[in-house]
Coordinates of C-alpha atoms in Angstrom, one line a residue:
X280 CA -8.2 132.4 -25.3
X281 CA -10.8 129.7 -26.5
X282 CA -10.2 126.7 -28.9
X283 CA -12.5 128.4 -31.5
X284 CA -10.4 131.8 -31.5
X285 CA -6.9 130.2 -31.5
X286 CA -7.9 128.5 -34.7
X287 CA -9.3 131.6 -36.2
X288 CA -6.1 133.3 -35.5
X289 CA -4.0 130.0 -37.2
X290 CA -6.2 130.1 -40.4
X291 CA -5.5 134.0 -40.4
X292 CA -1.9 133.6 -40.0
X293 CA -2.0 130.8 -42.7
X294 CA -4.5 132.6 -44.9
X295 CA -6.9 130.1 -45.0
X296 CA -10.7 129.9 -45.2
X297 CA -11.7 129.3 -41.5
X298 CA -15.1 128.2 -42.7
X299 CA -13.7 125.1 -44.5
X300 CA -12.5 123.5 -41.3
X301 CA -14.8 121.7 -38.9
X302 CA -14.2 121.9 -35.1
X303 CA -13.3 118.6 -32.8
X304 CA -16.7 118.0 -31.5
X305 CA -18.2 118.1 -34.8
X306 CA -15.8 115.7 -36.2
X307 CA -16.2 113.4 -33.6
X308 CA -20.1 113.0 -33.7
X309 CA -19.0 112.1 -37.8
X310 CA -15.8 109.7 -37.1
X311 CA -13.7 108.6 -34.1
X312 CA -10.1 109.2 -35.3
X313 CA -8.7 108.2 -32.2
X314 CA -7.7 104.5 -33.4
X315 CA -5.9 106.4 -36.1
X316 CA -4.0 108.5 -33.6
X317 CA -6.0 111.6 -35.1
X318 CA -3.7 111.4 -38.2
X319 CA -5.3 112.5 -41.7
X320 CA -7.1 109.7 -43.7
X321 CA -9.6 109.1 -46.4
X322 CA -12.4 106.8 -45.5
X323 CA -13.5 104.9 -48.4
X324 CA -16.9 103.5 -48.5
X325 CA -18.1 100.9 -51.6
X326 CA -21.4 98.6 -50.9
X327 CA -21.4 98.7 -47.1
X328 CA -17.8 98.4 -46.8
X329 CA -15.2 100.9 -45.4
X330 CA -11.6 101.1 -45.1
X331 CA -9.1 104.1 -44.4
X332 CA -6.4 105.3 -46.6
X333 CA -3.7 107.0 -44.4
X334 CA -1.6 109.7 -45.2
X335 CA 1.9 109.3 -43.9
X336 CA 4.1 112.0 -41.6
X337 CA 7.2 112.1 -44.4
X338 CA 7.9 114.4 -46.9
X339 CA 5.6 112.5 -49.6
X340 CA 2.7 112.7 -47.2
X341 CA 0.1 111.0 -50.1
X342 CA -0.3 107.4 -49.9
X343 CA 1.3 105.9 -53.1
X344 CA -0.4 104.0 -56.1
X345 CA 0.2 100.8 -54.5
X346 CA -1.7 101.8 -51.5
X347 CA -4.8 103.0 -53.0
X348 CA -4.7 100.1 -54.9
X349 CA -4.9 97.8 -52.1
X350 CA -7.4 99.7 -50.6
X351 CA -9.6 99.6 -53.6
X352 CA -9.0 95.9 -53.8
X353 CA -10.1 95.5 -50.1
X354 CA -13.3 97.0 -51.0
X355 CA -14.3 95.3 -54.1
X356 CA -12.8 91.9 -52.9
X357 CA -14.0 89.7 -49.9
X358 CA -10.4 87.6 -49.9
X359 CA -8.5 89.5 -47.2
X360 CA -5.2 88.1 -46.2
X361 CA -5.6 87.5 -42.6
X362 CA -2.1 87.1 -40.5
X363 CA -2.1 85.7 -37.1
X364 CA 1.1 85.7 -34.9
X365 CA 1.5 83.4 -32.1
X366 CA 1.6 84.8 -28.6
X367 CA 2.5 82.7 -25.1
X368 CA 5.8 81.8 -25.7
X369 CA 7.8 84.7 -25.4
X370 CA 7.4 85.3 -29.2
X371 CA 8.2 88.6 -31.1
X372 CA 5.5 91.1 -30.8
X373 CA 3.7 92.6 -34.0
X374 CA 2.1 95.1 -31.4
X375 CA 5.0 96.2 -29.3
X376 CA 7.3 99.0 -30.8
X377 CA 10.4 98.0 -29.1
X378 CA 13.5 97.8 -31.5
X379 CA 13.5 94.1 -31.6
X380 CA 9.5 93.8 -32.3
X381 CA 7.9 93.9 -35.4
X382 CA 5.5 96.6 -35.1
X383 CA 7.3 98.7 -37.9
X384 CA 7.0 95.7 -40.3
X385 CA 3.7 95.1 -39.7
X386 CA 1.2 97.5 -37.8
X387 CA 2.6 100.6 -37.5
X388 CA -0.1 102.6 -39.2
X389 CA 2.2 105.6 -40.1
X390 CA 4.7 103.6 -41.9
X391 CA 4.1 103.7 -45.3
X392 CA 6.0 100.5 -45.7
X393 CA 3.9 98.8 -42.7
X394 CA 1.8 95.5 -44.4
X395 CA -1.5 97.2 -42.8
X396 CA -1.1 99.4 -45.4
X397 CA -0.9 97.4 -47.8
X398 CA -4.2 95.3 -47.5
X399 CA -2.8 93.2 -44.7
X400 CA -5.2 92.5 -41.7
X401 CA -3.0 91.0 -38.3
X402 CA -4.3 89.7 -35.2
X403 CA -2.6 87.4 -32.3
X404 CA -3.2 84.1 -31.3
X405 CA -2.3 82.1 -28.0
X406 CA -2.5 78.4 -29.3
X407 CA -2.5 77.1 -25.6
X408 CA -6.0 78.8 -25.3
X409 CA -7.2 78.9 -28.7
X410 CA -7.9 77.3 -31.9
X411 CA -6.2 78.4 -35.2
X412 CA -9.3 79.9 -36.7
X413 CA -10.8 79.1 -40.2
X414 CA -9.9 82.5 -42.2
X415 CA -6.2 82.2 -41.5
X416 CA -4.3 82.8 -44.4
X417 CA -0.7 82.6 -42.9
X418 CA 0.5 81.7 -39.1
X419 CA 3.5 83.5 -38.1
X420 CA 5.8 81.7 -35.6
X421 CA 8.2 84.6 -34.3
X422 CA 11.5 83.6 -32.4
X423 CA 9.7 81.5 -29.5
X424 CA 11.7 81.5 -26.4
X425 CA 10.3 78.7 -24.3
X426 CA 9.9 75.1 -25.2
X427 CA 6.5 75.0 -26.7
X428 CA 3.9 72.9 -24.9
X429 CA 1.8 69.3 -26.0
X430 CA -1.1 71.6 -27.2
X431 CA 0.6 74.0 -28.8
X432 CA 2.9 71.9 -30.8
X433 CA 0.0 69.2 -31.7
X434 CA -1.9 72.4 -32.8
X435 CA 0.5 73.8 -35.0
X436 CA 1.3 69.9 -36.3
X437 CA -2.8 69.6 -37.2
X438 CA -2.6 73.0 -39.0
X439 CA 0.7 71.9 -40.9
X440 CA -1.0 68.8 -42.0
X441 CA -3.9 70.4 -43.2
X442 CA -1.8 72.5 -45.6
X443 CA -1.7 75.9 -43.5
X444 CA 1.0 78.4 -44.8
X445 CA 3.2 79.0 -41.9
X446 CA 6.4 82.0 -41.5
X447 CA 9.0 80.5 -38.9
X448 CA 11.3 83.0 -37.3
X449 CA 14.4 81.2 -35.4
X450 CA 17.4 82.3 -33.8
X451 CA 20.6 80.8 -32.6
X452 CA 20.5 79.2 -29.5
X453 CA 16.7 78.3 -29.7
X454 CA 17.3 75.0 -32.0
X455 CA 15.7 73.3 -29.3
X456 CA 12.3 74.8 -29.4
X457 CA 11.8 74.7 -33.0
X458 CA 13.3 71.4 -34.1
X459 CA 10.6 69.1 -32.7
X460 CA 8.1 71.1 -34.9
X461 CA 10.3 71.6 -37.8
X462 CA 11.4 67.7 -38.1
X463 CA 7.9 67.0 -39.4
X464 CA 8.7 69.2 -42.5
X465 CA 12.3 68.0 -43.5
X466 CA 13.9 71.0 -41.6
X467 CA 16.6 71.4 -38.7
X468 CA 17.7 74.8 -37.3
X469 CA 21.7 73.2 -37.3
X470 CA 23.8 74.1 -34.0
X471 CA 25.4 77.3 -33.1
X472 CA 25.6 80.6 -34.6
X473 CA 26.9 81.9 -37.5
X474 CA 29.9 83.9 -37.2
X475 CA 31.2 86.1 -40.4
X476 CA 34.5 88.2 -39.3
X477 CA 34.2 91.6 -41.1
X478 CA 36.3 94.8 -40.4
X479 CA 33.5 96.8 -39.7
X480 CA 30.6 94.9 -37.9
X481 CA 30.2 92.6 -35.2
X482 CA 31.0 88.6 -35.9
X483 CA 27.1 87.9 -35.4
X484 CA 26.3 89.6 -38.0
X485 CA 26.5 87.8 -41.4
X486 CA 25.1 89.1 -45.0
X487 CA 24.0 85.8 -46.7
X488 CA 23.7 86.2 -50.7
X489 CA 20.2 86.2 -52.3
X490 CA 19.8 83.3 -54.8
X491 CA 18.9 83.1 -58.6
X492 CA 15.8 81.1 -57.3
X493 CA 14.7 83.4 -54.8
X494 CA 14.7 86.3 -57.5
X495 CA 12.2 84.0 -59.4
X496 CA 10.0 83.6 -56.1
X497 CA 7.5 86.1 -57.0
X498 CA 5.7 86.3 -60.3
X499 CA 3.8 89.6 -60.1
X500 CA 6.5 91.7 -58.4
X501 CA 8.6 91.5 -61.4
X502 CA 10.6 94.4 -60.3
X503 CA 12.1 92.6 -57.4
X504 CA 13.6 89.9 -59.4
X505 CA 14.4 91.8 -62.3
X506 CA 16.7 94.1 -60.3
X507 CA 18.4 91.1 -58.4
X508 CA 18.9 89.3 -61.7
X509 CA 20.0 92.6 -63.4
X510 CA 22.8 92.9 -60.4
X511 CA 23.8 89.3 -61.1
X512 CA 24.0 90.1 -64.8
X513 CA 26.5 92.8 -64.1
X514 CA 29.1 90.1 -62.0
X515 CA 27.9 91.3 -58.6
X516 CA 25.4 89.9 -55.9
X517 CA 22.8 91.2 -53.3
X518 CA 23.6 90.5 -49.5
X519 CA 20.7 91.0 -46.9
X520 CA 22.2 91.6 -43.0
X521 CA 21.0 89.0 -40.7
X522 CA 22.2 89.4 -37.3
X523 CA 22.5 86.5 -35.3
X524 CA 21.5 83.6 -37.7
X525 CA 21.3 79.9 -37.1
X526 CA 22.2 77.9 -40.2
X527 CA 19.2 76.0 -41.6
X528 CA 19.4 72.0 -42.9
X529 CA 16.8 70.2 -44.9
X530 CA 16.4 66.6 -46.1
X531 CA 14.2 64.7 -48.3
X532 CA 10.0 65.2 -47.7
X533 CA 7.4 66.2 -50.0
X534 CA 8.2 69.5 -49.8
X535 CA 10.0 71.2 -52.7
X536 CA 12.5 73.4 -51.2
X537 CA 14.2 76.6 -52.3
X538 CA 17.3 78.0 -50.8
X539 CA 16.5 81.8 -50.4
X540 CA 19.6 83.0 -48.7
X541 CA 23.1 81.5 -48.2
X542 CA 26.0 82.4 -47.3
X543 CA 29.3 82.6 -49.7
X544 CA 31.5 80.0 -51.0
X545 CA 35.1 79.3 -49.5
X546 CA 33.9 78.9 -45.9
X547 CA 34.2 82.4 -44.6
X548 CA 31.4 82.0 -42.5
X549 CA 31.4 79.4 -39.8
X550 CA 29.1 78.4 -37.2
X551 CA 29.9 78.9 -33.4
X552 CA 29.1 76.6 -30.7
X553 CA 28.0 77.6 -27.5
X554 CA 28.5 81.3 -26.5
X555 CA 29.1 83.7 -29.2
X556 CA 31.2 87.1 -27.5
X557 CA 30.6 89.7 -29.7
X558 CA 32.3 92.7 -27.3
X559 CA 35.7 91.3 -27.7
X560 CA 38.9 90.0 -29.9
X561 CA 37.5 88.6 -32.9
X562 CA 36.6 84.9 -32.4
X563 CA 38.7 81.8 -33.7
X564 CA 36.8 78.4 -34.9
X565 CA 38.1 75.7 -33.0
X566 CA 36.6 72.5 -33.9
X567 CA 37.8 70.8 -30.9
X568 CA 35.0 73.1 -29.1
X569 CA 32.0 71.6 -31.4
X570 CA 33.0 75.0 -34.2
X571 CA 32.4 73.7 -37.5
X572 CA 32.2 74.8 -41.1
X573 CA 31.1 74.0 -44.7
X574 CA 30.8 75.5 -48.2
X575 CA 27.7 77.5 -47.7
X576 CA 25.0 77.9 -45.2
X577 CA 21.2 77.9 -45.4
X578 CA 19.7 81.4 -43.9
X579 CA 16.1 81.1 -45.3
X580 CA 14.1 78.4 -46.9
X581 CA 10.9 78.0 -48.7
X582 CA 9.4 75.0 -48.8
X583 CA 6.0 74.5 -51.1
X584 CA 4.0 71.0 -52.1
X585 CA 0.3 70.7 -53.5
X586 CA -2.3 69.5 -50.9
X587 CA -5.7 69.4 -52.8
X588 CA -6.5 72.5 -54.8
X589 CA -4.2 74.6 -53.0
X590 CA -0.4 75.0 -52.9
X591 CA 1.3 74.8 -49.8
X592 CA 3.7 77.5 -48.4
X593 CA 6.0 77.7 -45.8
X594 CA 9.3 80.1 -45.3
X595 CA 11.7 79.5 -42.4
X596 CA 14.4 81.9 -41.3
X597 CA 17.3 81.1 -39.0
X598 CA 17.2 84.7 -37.8
X599 CA 14.1 86.8 -36.7
X600 CA 16.1 90.1 -36.1
X601 CA 15.9 91.1 -39.9
X602 CA 12.4 91.7 -39.3
X603 CA 12.6 93.7 -36.0
X604 CA 11.8 97.7 -36.1
X605 CA 15.6 98.7 -36.0
X606 CA 16.1 96.6 -39.3
X607 CA 13.5 97.8 -41.5
X608 CA 16.2 97.9 -44.5
X609 CA 15.7 94.2 -45.0
X610 CA 11.3 94.3 -44.4
X611 CA 11.3 94.0 -48.1
X612 CA 12.3 90.4 -48.3
X613 CA 10.2 89.9 -45.3
X614 CA 7.1 91.5 -47.5
X615 CA 8.0 89.5 -49.9
X616 CA 7.8 86.4 -48.1
X617 CA 4.4 86.8 -46.6
X618 CA 3.3 88.3 -50.3
X619 CA 4.4 84.9 -51.7
X620 CA 2.4 82.6 -49.0
X621 CA -0.5 84.7 -49.8
X622 CA -0.2 83.7 -53.4
X623 CA 0.8 87.7 -54.0
X624 CA -3.1 88.7 -53.7
X625 CA -0.8 91.7 -51.6
X626 CA 1.1 94.0 -51.5
X627 CA -0.5 95.1 -54.9
X628 CA 2.6 95.2 -57.7
X629 CA 2.4 98.4 -59.8
X630 CA 4.3 97.9 -63.1
X631 CA 5.3 101.2 -63.9
X632 CA 5.0 101.9 -67.9
X633 CA 8.4 103.5 -69.6
X634 CA 7.3 106.6 -70.8
X635 CA 7.0 107.2 -74.5
X636 CA 8.0 110.6 -76.1
X637 CA 5.4 110.8 -78.7
X638 CA 5.7 114.4 -79.3
X639 CA 10.1 113.9 -80.7
X640 CA 9.5 112.8 -84.4
X641 CA 12.9 113.6 -85.3
X642 CA 14.8 110.9 -87.2
X643 CA 18.3 110.0 -86.4
X644 CA 19.5 111.4 -89.8
X645 CA 17.7 114.6 -89.4
X646 CA 18.9 115.1 -85.7
X647 CA 22.6 114.9 -87.1
X648 CA 22.3 117.2 -89.6
X649 CA 20.6 119.3 -87.2
X650 CA 23.8 118.8 -84.7
X651 CA 26.1 119.8 -87.7
X652 CA 24.0 122.9 -88.4
X653 CA 23.7 124.2 -84.9
X654 CA 27.2 122.9 -83.5
X655 CA 29.2 124.1 -86.3
X656 CA 27.5 125.9 -89.3
X657 CA 25.6 128.5 -87.4
X658 CA 28.4 129.3 -84.7
X659 CA 30.9 129.8 -87.6
X660 CA 28.5 132.1 -89.7
X661 CA 28.0 134.1 -86.4
X662 CA 31.6 134.5 -85.8
X663 CA 32.3 135.3 -89.5
X664 CA 29.7 138.2 -89.3
X665 CA 31.0 139.4 -86.1
X666 CA 34.5 139.6 -87.6
X667 CA 33.1 141.3 -90.7
X668 CA 31.1 143.8 -88.5
X669 CA 34.3 144.7 -86.2
X670 CA 36.4 145.2 -88.9
X671 CA 34.3 147.7 -90.8
X672 CA 34.2 149.7 -87.7
X673 CA 37.5 149.9 -87.2
X674 CA 38.3 151.2 -90.6
X675 CA 36.0 153.7 -90.1

């Protein structure tokens, strides 16, 4: 059977009008959907600009309000958040789909949470060969595994000194890679790997707490902060899994430092010097081997300072795995970090207005009266009436 006849049979089975659809050759003359993996999209056009509004292979299917808002804003606004991720030093990749990479967080077009579907543009940048472009809004340095050479370091320092926004993700064992760069902003990745002994997880998986200052980081996305503070008001806390984290320290600098993620008090999290074995008996802290603890360790820090008319913003996290494809439960915090560093231009925060019932006009007093009538008087009347009818029938 030909493709046309197969399509006609399927349309007949689904009781659909075959004339509604176009064959692949006709579609290809109008648009190339190969970059979209042939998924369903809407093409929006406005004043010579165009953008895809994507549908998603999940039970909801349709794009959400914030996807539509981001697409419309991109069409009507020339300001685009352009995120460049460094390459050339074995960093985590925005393009690879492996479980340790960042594709689900950033570029996966079929993920409704991916930042590409919320107005962001991503590209890669090899600082050994390329200058940092002028249109950049945020640079991502995600877990480089080899020492940065002089060219890369010089370009990064120049970018920081001229007020560029930066997301830095480190890992235990790679402190020596990032510390020479981070000392310029007063941040250091402390030695060792954080250890948290728990009943269900390996000791490298720490769950630091979201701080109150963190809840006030975003001004437009009010729901995030309100939800965090509501938990605090109930006497509870919010924790985020960070698998394999290095502690952070900060010193006086011309940056204002905000602690975003901190381990709990009383020293139940400590730092293991050297290699941490996770598939054996629970490790024990041995101070003689360089292990150490303190009341609380920093896992994520935000830095900001005024540089001319623009506020420079930097986020440093002692863990990169929380943004990996297998840890999508913590991607919201990564989205918030990039949102903050792009001055909350994207993602679009949709504030849901509570629905007001304008049809129900009964007062509280009238409602109480109705309740007495409906719950007590009316059932009692039916009971009495039924009893009278039953007694009369029996007498007859």
